[in-house]
Coordinates of C-alpha atoms in Angstrom, one line a residue:
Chain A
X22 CA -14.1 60.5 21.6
X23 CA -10.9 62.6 22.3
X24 CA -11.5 66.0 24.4
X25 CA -12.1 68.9 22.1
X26 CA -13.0 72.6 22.8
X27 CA -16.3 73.9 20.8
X28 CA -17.0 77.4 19.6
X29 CA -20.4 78.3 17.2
X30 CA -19.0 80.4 14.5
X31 CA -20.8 83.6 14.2
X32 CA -19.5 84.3 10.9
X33 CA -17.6 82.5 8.1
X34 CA -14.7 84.8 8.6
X35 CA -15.0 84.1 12.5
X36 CA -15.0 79.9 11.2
X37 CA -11.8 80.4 8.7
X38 CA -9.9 82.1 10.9
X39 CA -10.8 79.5 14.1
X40 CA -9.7 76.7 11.4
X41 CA -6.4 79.0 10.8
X42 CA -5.1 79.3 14.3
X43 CA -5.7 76.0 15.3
X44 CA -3.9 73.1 13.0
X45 CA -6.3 70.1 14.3
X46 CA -9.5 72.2 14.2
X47 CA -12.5 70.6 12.3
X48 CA -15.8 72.1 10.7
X49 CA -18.9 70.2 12.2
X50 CA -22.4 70.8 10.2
X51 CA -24.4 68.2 9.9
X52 CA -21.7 65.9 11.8
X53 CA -23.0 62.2 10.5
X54 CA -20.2 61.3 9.3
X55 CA -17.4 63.7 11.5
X56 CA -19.1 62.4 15.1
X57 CA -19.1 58.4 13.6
X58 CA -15.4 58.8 13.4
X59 CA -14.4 60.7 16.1
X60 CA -16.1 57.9 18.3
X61 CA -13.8 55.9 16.4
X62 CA -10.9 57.8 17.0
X63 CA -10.1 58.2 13.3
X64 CA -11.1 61.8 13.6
X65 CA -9.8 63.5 17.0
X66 CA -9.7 67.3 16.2
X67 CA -8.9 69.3 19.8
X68 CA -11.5 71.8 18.4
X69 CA -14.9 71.6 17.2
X70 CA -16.4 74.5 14.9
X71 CA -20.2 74.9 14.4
X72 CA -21.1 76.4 11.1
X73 CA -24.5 75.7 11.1
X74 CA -24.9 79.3 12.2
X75 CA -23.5 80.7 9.1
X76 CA -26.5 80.9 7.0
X77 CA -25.5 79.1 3.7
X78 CA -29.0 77.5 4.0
X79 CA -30.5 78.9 1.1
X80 CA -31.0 77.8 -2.5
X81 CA -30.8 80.4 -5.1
X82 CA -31.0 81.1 -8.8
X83 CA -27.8 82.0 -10.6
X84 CA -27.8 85.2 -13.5
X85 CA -26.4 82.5 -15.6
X86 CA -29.8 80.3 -15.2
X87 CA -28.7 77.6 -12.8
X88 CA -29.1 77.3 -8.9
X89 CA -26.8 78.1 -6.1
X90 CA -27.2 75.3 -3.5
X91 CA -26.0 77.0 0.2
X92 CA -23.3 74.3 2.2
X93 CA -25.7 74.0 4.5
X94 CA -28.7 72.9 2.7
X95 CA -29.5 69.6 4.2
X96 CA -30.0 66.6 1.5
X97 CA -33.8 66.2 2.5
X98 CA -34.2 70.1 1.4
X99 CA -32.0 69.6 -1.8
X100 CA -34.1 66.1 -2.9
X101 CA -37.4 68.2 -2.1
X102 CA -36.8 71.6 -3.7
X103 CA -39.1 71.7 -6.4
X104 CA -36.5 73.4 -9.2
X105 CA -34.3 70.8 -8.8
X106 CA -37.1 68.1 -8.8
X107 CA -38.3 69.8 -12.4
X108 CA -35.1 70.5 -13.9
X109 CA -32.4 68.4 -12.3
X110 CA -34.4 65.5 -11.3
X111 CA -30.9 62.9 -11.3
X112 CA -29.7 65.3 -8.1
X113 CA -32.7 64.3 -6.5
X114 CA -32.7 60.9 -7.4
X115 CA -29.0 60.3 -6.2
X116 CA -29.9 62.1 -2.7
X117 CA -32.7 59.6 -2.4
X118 CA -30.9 56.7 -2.6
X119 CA -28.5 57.6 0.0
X120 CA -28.4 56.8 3.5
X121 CA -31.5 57.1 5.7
X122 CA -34.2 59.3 6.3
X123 CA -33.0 60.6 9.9
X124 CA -29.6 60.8 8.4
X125 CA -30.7 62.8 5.1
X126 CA -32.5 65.3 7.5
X127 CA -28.8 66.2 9.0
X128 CA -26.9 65.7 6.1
X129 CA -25.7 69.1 4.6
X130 CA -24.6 69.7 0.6
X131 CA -20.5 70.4 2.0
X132 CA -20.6 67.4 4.5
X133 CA -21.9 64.8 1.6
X134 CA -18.9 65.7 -0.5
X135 CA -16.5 65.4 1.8
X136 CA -17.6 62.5 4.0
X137 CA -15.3 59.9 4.0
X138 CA -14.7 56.4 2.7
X139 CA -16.7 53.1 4.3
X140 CA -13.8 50.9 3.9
X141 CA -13.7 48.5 6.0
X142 CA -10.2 48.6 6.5
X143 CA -10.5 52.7 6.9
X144 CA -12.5 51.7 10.0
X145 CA -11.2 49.0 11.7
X146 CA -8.1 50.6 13.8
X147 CA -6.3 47.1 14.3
X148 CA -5.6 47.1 10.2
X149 CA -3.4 49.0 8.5
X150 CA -4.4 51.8 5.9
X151 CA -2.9 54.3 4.4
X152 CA -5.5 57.0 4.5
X153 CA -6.2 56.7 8.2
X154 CA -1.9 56.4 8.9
X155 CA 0.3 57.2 6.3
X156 CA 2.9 54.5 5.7
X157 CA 0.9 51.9 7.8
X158 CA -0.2 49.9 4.0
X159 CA -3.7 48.6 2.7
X160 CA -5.2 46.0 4.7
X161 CA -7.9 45.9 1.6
X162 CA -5.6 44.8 -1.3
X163 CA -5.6 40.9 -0.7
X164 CA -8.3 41.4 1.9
X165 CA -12.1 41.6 1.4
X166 CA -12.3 44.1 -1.0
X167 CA -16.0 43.2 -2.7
X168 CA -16.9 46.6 -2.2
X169 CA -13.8 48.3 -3.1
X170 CA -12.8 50.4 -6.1
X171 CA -11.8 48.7 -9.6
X172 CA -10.3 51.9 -11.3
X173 CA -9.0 54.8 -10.6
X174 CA -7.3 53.4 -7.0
X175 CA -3.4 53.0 -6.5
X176 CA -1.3 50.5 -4.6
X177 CA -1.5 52.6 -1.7
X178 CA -5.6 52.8 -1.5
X179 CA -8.1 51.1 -3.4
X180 CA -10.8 52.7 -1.5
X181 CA -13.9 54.4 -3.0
X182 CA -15.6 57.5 -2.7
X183 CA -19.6 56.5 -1.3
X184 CA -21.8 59.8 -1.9
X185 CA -24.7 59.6 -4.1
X186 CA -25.3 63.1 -4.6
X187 CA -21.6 63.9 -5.8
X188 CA -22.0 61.5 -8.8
X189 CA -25.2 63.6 -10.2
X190 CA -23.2 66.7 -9.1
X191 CA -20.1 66.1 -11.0
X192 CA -22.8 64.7 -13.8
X193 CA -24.4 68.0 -14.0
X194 CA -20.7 69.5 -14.1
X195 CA -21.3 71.4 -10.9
X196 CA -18.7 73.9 -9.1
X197 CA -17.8 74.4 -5.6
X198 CA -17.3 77.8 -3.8
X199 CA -14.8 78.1 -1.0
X200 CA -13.1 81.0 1.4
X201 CA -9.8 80.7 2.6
X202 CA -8.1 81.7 5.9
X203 CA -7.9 85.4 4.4
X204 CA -11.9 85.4 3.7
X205 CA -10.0 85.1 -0.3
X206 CA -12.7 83.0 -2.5
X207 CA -12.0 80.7 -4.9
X208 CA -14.2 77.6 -7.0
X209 CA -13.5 74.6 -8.1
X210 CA -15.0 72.8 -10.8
X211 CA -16.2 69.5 -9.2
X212 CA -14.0 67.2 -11.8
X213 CA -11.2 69.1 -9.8
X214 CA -11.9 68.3 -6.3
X215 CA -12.0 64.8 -5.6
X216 CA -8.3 63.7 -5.9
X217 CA -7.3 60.2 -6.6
X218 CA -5.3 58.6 -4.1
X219 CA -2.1 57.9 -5.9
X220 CA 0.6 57.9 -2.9
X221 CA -1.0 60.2 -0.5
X222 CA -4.4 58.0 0.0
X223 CA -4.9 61.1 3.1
X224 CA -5.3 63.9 1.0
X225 CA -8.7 63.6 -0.4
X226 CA -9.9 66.7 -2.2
X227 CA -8.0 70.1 -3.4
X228 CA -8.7 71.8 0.0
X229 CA -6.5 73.3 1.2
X230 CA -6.0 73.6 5.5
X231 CA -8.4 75.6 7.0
X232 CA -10.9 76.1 3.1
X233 CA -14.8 76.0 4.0
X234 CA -17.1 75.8 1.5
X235 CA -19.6 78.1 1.5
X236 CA -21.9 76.7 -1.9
X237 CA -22.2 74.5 -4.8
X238 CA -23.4 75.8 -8.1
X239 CA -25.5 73.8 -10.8
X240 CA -24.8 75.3 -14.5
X241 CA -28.1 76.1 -16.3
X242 CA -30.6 72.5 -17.1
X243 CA -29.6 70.8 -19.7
X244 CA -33.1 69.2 -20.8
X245 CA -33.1 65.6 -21.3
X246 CA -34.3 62.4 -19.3
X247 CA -32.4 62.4 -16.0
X248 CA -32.3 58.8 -14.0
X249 CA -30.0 57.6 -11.4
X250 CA -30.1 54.0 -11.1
X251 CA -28.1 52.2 -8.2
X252 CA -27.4 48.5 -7.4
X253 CA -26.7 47.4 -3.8
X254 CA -26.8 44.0 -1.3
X255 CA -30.3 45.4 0.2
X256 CA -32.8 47.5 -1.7
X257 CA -32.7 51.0 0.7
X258 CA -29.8 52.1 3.2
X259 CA -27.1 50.6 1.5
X260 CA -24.0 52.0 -0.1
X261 CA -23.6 51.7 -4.0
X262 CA -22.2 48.2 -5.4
X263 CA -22.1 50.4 -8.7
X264 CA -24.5 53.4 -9.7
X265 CA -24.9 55.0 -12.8
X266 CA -26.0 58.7 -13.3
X267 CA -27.7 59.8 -16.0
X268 CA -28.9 62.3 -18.4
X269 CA -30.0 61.3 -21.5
X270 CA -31.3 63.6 -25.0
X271 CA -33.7 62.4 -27.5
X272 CA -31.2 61.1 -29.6
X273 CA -29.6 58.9 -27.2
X274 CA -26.9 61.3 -26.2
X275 CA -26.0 62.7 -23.0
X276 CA -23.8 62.5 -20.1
X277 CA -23.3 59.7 -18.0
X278 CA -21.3 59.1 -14.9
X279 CA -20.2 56.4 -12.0
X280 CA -20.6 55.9 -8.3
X281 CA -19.6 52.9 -6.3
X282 CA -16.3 51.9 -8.1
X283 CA -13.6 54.7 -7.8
X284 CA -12.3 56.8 -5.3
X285 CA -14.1 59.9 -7.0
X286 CA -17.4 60.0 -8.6
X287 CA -16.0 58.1 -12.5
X288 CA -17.1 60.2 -15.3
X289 CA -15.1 59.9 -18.8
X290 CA -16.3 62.6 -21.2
X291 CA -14.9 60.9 -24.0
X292 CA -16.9 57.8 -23.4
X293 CA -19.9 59.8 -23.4
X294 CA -19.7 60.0 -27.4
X295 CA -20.4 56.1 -27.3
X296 CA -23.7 56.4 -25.5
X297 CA -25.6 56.3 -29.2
X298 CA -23.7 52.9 -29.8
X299 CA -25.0 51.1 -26.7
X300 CA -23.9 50.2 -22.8
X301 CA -20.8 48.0 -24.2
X302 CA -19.2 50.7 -26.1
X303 CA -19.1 53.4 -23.5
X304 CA -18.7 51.0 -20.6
X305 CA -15.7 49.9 -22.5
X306 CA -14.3 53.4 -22.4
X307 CA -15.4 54.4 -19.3
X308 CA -13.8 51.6 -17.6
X309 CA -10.3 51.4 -19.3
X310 CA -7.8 50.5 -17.7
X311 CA -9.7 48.8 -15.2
X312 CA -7.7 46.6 -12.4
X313 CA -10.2 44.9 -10.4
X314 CA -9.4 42.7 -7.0
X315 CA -9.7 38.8 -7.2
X316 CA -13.1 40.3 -5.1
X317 CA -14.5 42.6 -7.2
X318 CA -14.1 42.0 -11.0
X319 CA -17.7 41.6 -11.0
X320 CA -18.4 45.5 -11.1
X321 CA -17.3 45.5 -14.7
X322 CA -19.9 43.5 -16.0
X323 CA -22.4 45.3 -13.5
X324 CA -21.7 49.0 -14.8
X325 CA -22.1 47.8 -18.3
X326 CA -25.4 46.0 -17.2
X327 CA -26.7 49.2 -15.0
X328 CA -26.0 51.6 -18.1
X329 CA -28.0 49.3 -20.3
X330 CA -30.9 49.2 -18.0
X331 CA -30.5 52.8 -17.6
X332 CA -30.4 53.6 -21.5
X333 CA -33.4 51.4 -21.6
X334 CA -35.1 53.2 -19.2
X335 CA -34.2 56.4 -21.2
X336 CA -35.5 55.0 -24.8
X337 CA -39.1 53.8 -22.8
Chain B
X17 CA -20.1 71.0 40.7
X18 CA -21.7 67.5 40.5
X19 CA -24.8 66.9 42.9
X20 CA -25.5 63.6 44.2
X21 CA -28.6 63.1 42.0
X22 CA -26.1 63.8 39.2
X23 CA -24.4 60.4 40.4
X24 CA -27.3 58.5 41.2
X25 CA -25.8 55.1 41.4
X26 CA -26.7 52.6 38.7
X27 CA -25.5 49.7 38.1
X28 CA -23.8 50.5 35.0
X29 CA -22.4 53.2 37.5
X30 CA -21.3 50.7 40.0
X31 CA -19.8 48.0 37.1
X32 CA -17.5 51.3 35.6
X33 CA -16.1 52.7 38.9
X34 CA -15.3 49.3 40.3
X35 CA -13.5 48.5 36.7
X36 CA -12.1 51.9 37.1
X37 CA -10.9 51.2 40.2
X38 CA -9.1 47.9 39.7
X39 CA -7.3 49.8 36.9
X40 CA -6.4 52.6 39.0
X41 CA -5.1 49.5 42.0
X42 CA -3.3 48.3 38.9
X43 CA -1.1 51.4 38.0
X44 CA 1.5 51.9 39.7
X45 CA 1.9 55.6 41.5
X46 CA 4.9 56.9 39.3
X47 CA 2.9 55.7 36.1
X48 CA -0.1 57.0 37.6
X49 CA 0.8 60.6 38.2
X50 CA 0.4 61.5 34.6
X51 CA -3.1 60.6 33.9
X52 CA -4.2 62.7 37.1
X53 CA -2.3 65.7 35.3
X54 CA -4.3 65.5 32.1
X55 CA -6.7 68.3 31.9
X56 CA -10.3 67.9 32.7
X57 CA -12.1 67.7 29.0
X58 CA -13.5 70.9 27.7
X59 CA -17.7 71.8 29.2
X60 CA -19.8 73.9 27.0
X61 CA -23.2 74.9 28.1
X62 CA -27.0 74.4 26.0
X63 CA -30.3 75.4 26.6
X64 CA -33.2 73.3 24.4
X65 CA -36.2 72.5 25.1
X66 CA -37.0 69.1 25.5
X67 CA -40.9 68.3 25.2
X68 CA -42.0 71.8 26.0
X69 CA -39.8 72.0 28.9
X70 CA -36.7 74.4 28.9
X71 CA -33.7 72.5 29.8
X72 CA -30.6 74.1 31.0
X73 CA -27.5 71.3 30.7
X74 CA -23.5 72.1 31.4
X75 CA -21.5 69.2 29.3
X76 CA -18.6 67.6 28.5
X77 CA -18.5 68.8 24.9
X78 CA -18.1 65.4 23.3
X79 CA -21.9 64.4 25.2
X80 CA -24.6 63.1 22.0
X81 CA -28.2 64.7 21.9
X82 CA -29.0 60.8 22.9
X83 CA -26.5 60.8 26.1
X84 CA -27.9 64.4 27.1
X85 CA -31.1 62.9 26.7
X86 CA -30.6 59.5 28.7
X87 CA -28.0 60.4 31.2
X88 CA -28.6 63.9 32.5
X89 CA -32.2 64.6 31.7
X90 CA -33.1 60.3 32.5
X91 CA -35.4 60.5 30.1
X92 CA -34.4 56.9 28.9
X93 CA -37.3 56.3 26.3
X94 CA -34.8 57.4 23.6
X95 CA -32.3 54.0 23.1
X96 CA -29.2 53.8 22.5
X97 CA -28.7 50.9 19.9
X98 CA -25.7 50.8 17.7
X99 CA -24.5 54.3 18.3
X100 CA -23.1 55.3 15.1
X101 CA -26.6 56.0 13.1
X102 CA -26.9 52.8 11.5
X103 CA -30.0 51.2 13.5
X104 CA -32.1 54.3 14.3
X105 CA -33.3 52.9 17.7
X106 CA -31.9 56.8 18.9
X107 CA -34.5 58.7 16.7
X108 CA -36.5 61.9 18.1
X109 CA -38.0 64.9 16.3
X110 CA -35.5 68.2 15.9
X111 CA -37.7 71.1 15.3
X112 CA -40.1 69.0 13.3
X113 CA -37.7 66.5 11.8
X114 CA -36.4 63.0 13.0
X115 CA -32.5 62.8 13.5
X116 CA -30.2 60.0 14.7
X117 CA -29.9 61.8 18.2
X118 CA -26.6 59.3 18.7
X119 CA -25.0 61.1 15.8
X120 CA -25.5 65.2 17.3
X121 CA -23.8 66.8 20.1
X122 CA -25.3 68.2 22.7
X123 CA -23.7 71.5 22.5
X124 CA -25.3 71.7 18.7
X125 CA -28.9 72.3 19.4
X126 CA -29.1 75.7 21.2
X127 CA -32.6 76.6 21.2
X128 CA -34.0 73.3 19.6
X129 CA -37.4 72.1 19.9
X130 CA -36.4 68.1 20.9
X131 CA -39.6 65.4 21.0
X132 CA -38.8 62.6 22.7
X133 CA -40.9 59.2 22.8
X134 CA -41.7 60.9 26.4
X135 CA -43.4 64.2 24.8
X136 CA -45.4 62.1 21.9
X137 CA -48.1 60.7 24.6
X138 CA -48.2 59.3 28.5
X139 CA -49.5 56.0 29.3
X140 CA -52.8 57.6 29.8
X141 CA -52.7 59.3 26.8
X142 CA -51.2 57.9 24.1
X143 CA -50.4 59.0 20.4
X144 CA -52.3 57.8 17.7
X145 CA -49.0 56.0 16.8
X146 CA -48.2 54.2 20.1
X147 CA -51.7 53.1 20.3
X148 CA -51.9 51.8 16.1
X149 CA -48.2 49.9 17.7
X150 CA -50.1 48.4 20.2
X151 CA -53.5 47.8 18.1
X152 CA -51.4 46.0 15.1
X153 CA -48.5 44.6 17.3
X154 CA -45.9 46.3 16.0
X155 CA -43.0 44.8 18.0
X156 CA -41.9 42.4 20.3
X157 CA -38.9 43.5 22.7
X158 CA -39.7 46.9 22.5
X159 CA -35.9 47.9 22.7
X160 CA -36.3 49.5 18.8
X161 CA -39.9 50.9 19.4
X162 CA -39.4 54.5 20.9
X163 CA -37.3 55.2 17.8
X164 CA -39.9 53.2 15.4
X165 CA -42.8 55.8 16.3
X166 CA -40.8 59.1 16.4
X167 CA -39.4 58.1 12.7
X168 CA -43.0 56.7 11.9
X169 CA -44.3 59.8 12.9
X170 CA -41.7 61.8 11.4
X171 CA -42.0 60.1 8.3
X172 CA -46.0 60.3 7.6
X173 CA -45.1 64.2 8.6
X174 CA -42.7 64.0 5.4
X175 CA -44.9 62.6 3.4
X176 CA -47.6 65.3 3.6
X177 CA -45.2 68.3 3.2
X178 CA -44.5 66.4 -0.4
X179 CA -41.1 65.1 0.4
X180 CA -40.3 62.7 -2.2
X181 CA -38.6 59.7 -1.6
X182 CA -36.4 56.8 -3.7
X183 CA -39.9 54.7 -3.9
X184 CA -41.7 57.5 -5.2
X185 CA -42.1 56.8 -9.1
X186 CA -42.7 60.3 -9.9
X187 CA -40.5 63.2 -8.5
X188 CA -43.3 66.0 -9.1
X189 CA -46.3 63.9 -7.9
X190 CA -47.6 64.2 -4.4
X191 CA -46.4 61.4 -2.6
X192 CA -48.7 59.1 -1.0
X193 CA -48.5 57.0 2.5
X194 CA -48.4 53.8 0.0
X195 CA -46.6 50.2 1.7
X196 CA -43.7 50.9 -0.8
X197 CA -43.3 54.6 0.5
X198 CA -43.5 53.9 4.2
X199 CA -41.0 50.7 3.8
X200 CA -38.6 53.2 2.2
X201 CA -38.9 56.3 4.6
X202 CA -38.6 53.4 7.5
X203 CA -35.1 51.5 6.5
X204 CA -33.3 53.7 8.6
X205 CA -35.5 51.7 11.8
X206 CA -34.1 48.4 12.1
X207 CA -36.4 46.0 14.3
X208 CA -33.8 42.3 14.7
X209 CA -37.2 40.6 16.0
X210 CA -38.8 41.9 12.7
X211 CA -41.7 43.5 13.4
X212 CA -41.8 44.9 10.1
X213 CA -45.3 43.8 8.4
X214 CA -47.1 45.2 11.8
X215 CA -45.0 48.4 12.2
X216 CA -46.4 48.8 8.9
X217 CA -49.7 48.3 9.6
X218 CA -49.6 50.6 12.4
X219 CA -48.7 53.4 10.0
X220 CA -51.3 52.2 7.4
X221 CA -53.6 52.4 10.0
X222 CA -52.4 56.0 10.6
X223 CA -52.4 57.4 7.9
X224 CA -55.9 56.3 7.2
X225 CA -54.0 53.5 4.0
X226 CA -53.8 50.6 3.4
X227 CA -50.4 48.7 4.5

């Protein structure tokens, strides 16, 4: 790790403006992901900002009948809150099939959306990658890129997004709630805040320099049979080959979104409509224009495979 | 200021400054004068307790809860496997809770409660879990063990307070210490001689189950 300079924030306008004086500053919370690549060297801020003290711990109703998840609230106390076991049961699900037990315990709601890719290439320093040094190229296009994404990706990155619990989030349409240098909030819908990597493979979300979240909201239940189904080389502590979220009505409507094979949890709205017709029909919307590595072309066939067995799962 | 018992000489001591110092023999003095100029890294101070006692530690900032733990406190139960979170060998108990202490600074638990293999039992007087490890042989090196009974532990603690988990079938449902739930709550332990089957006896036998 590079030498850095560590100050407990005592408030979150005490955090913002830390972050606003000094350019390679970094928020830590639960730090799982931040610490693993700073060890690396892929992360070296020269200052280290505790927020744990800030106390976005809680988890609230909303006037508008939803739930106000605090950035802090670890993933084991999201999974296990009993209102969103009852009424959003495919949050819980996707935080459960994440990571580890010891890791889930540290985990907060803020650090699982913005922890970074596991490409291999991201990792290994000795390769080139765009998203750790601009300009350097993709060591994972022509390399072993089984994991990799097969939409949404760019010539520049072809790297995928690997949270659980941001695919049921952006499922359940959820919004994120920031404050700026000035203390000035703002919130982002969660469709908004992943960006894709296009030529700038670096810039990962809509945050701008210095932005802390402070909570993510969950709209009011929306009924329905909620599942999270997710395929992987071993059955726990694995990332996502594919997942499929799910939230399906009595009718065999609903919502229905992707993990594992973008650079942003994949949800097409329009596909959704397709969901009475059967797995191939919305698979074959939500995965146009598709271009899969000579690695990974498999993942098509496995998305429209999970949401059948997920749909089925729904209809028993 | 650095006491002698704070440089005890270890081997792993003796191998870095003689690497160190081959390195330095190496460099010559105009290309040396820079690295000498660099500032010392930035110290914070903590104060934890650490198996009931109250522990007062100075630090480099960038020091894990597992270094803290192993190198200036020399309580070595705690291991240090694969030291990015992936092997779990660094588990002890946060305020109730297991962690990956490889994957937490130091500096970040001010006033934590830390359990360490050391504060679960003694020799002479073990915890129910070290003695169902011994009872059902649940291991065989030993390196992973420390960090197999703190989760173990841990995780049978989760299980009561009605955490579920991805084996548990129904979300609302008390969960119970069933094989499939303790193989789930465990993956974050790996064990490379593959203790598995008896690590999950031990628990079994534990939890008053069946593994």
């Amino acid at each position: 790790m590079k030498p850095f300079t560590y100050e407990r924030a005592g408030s979150p306008a005490e955090a913002v403006s830390a972050a606003a004086r000094i350019q390679s500053a970094k928020f830590i919370a639960g730090g799982t992901n931040l610490l693993d690549l700073m060890k690396l060297q892929i992360e070296a801020p020269t200052h280290v900002i505790d927020v744990n003290g800030l106390g976005f711990d809680a988890i609230e109703p909303t006037p508008e009948g939803g739930l106000r998840i605090g950035a802090l609230v670890r993933n084991t106390d999201l999974a296990a809150d009993r209102r969103v076991r009852r009424d959003y049961g495919v949050l819980a699900r996707a935080l459960l099939a994440g990571a580890s037990g010891q890791l889930r315990n540290k985990a907060t709601t803020a650090g699982n959306l913005l922890q970074r890719t596991r490409c291999p290439y991201f990792y290994d320093t000795n390769q080139p990658c765009n998203k750790r040094l601009p300009g350097s190229g993709c060591a994972a296009i022509g390399g072993v890129s089984r994991q990799l994404a097969v939409i949404g990706a760019s010539d520049a990155c072809i790297a995928t997004h690997p949270s659980d619990m941001a695919v049921a989030m952006r499922l359940l349409d959820a919004r994120i709630e920031t404050i700026d240098a000035n203390g000035q909030a703002r919130t982002l819908a969660i469709a908004d805040f992943h960006r894709l990597p296009g030529s700038t493979p670096q810039v990962e979300t809509a945050l701008e320099r210095g932005e802390l979240i402070t909570a993510v909201t969950l709209p009011k239940p929306i009924g329905g049979t909620h599942l999270y189904h997710k395929v992987r080389d071993r059955a726990s502590y694995a990332f996502a080959l594919v997942s499929v979220a799910a939230v399906v009505q009595r009718d065999g409507s609903g919502r229905l979104a992707v993990g594992g094979i973008a650079p942003r949890p994949w949800r097409v709205e329009a596909a959704e409509g397709a969901m009475p017709r059967g797995a191939k029909a919305v698979a074959a919307g939500l995965l146009a224009g598709a271009k899969p590595t000579h690695d990974n072309g498999f993942k098509l066939t496995l998305v429209e495979r999970t949401i059948g067995a997920v749909m089925a799962e729904a209809r028993s | 200021m650095k006491t002698i018992s704070d440089l005890e000489l270890s081997r792993r001591g003796l191998l870095a400054a003689g690497a160190a110092g081959v390195a330095i023999a190496a460099v010559p003095p105009a290309e040396a004068q820079p690295l000498a100029a660099q500032p010392s890294p930035a110290q914070a101070s903590v104060e934890f307790a650490v198996n009931g006692k109250r522990r007062e530690l100075q630090l480099d900032t960038r020091t894990t809860l597992l270094d803290a733990l192993r190198e200036h406190l020399h309580l070595t139960g705690t291991k240090k496997g694969c030291d990015h979170g992936q092997c779990g060998a660094c588990t002890v108990i946060v305020n109730g809770r297991r962690i990956n202490s490889c994957l937490s600074l130091a500096v970040m638990h001010q006033d934590d409660s830390i359990t360490t293999i050391e504060g679960l039992g003694t020799p002479e007087d073990l915890h129910p879990m070290q003695a169902a490890f011994i009872r059902h042989d649940g291991f065989q090196c030993g390196y992973c063990t420390p960090g197999q009974i703190c989760s173990a532990v841990a995780a049978l603690d989760e299980i009561k307070a009605g955490i579920p988990s991805h084996a548990s079938k129904s979300l609302t449902a008390r969960p119970r210490p069933t094989n499939d739930e303790m193989r789930e709550r465990m993956s974050g332990n790996l064990c490379r001689c593959g203790a598995y089957s008896n690590i999950m006896e031990a628990m079994a036998d534990v939890a008053g189950s069946k593994a």
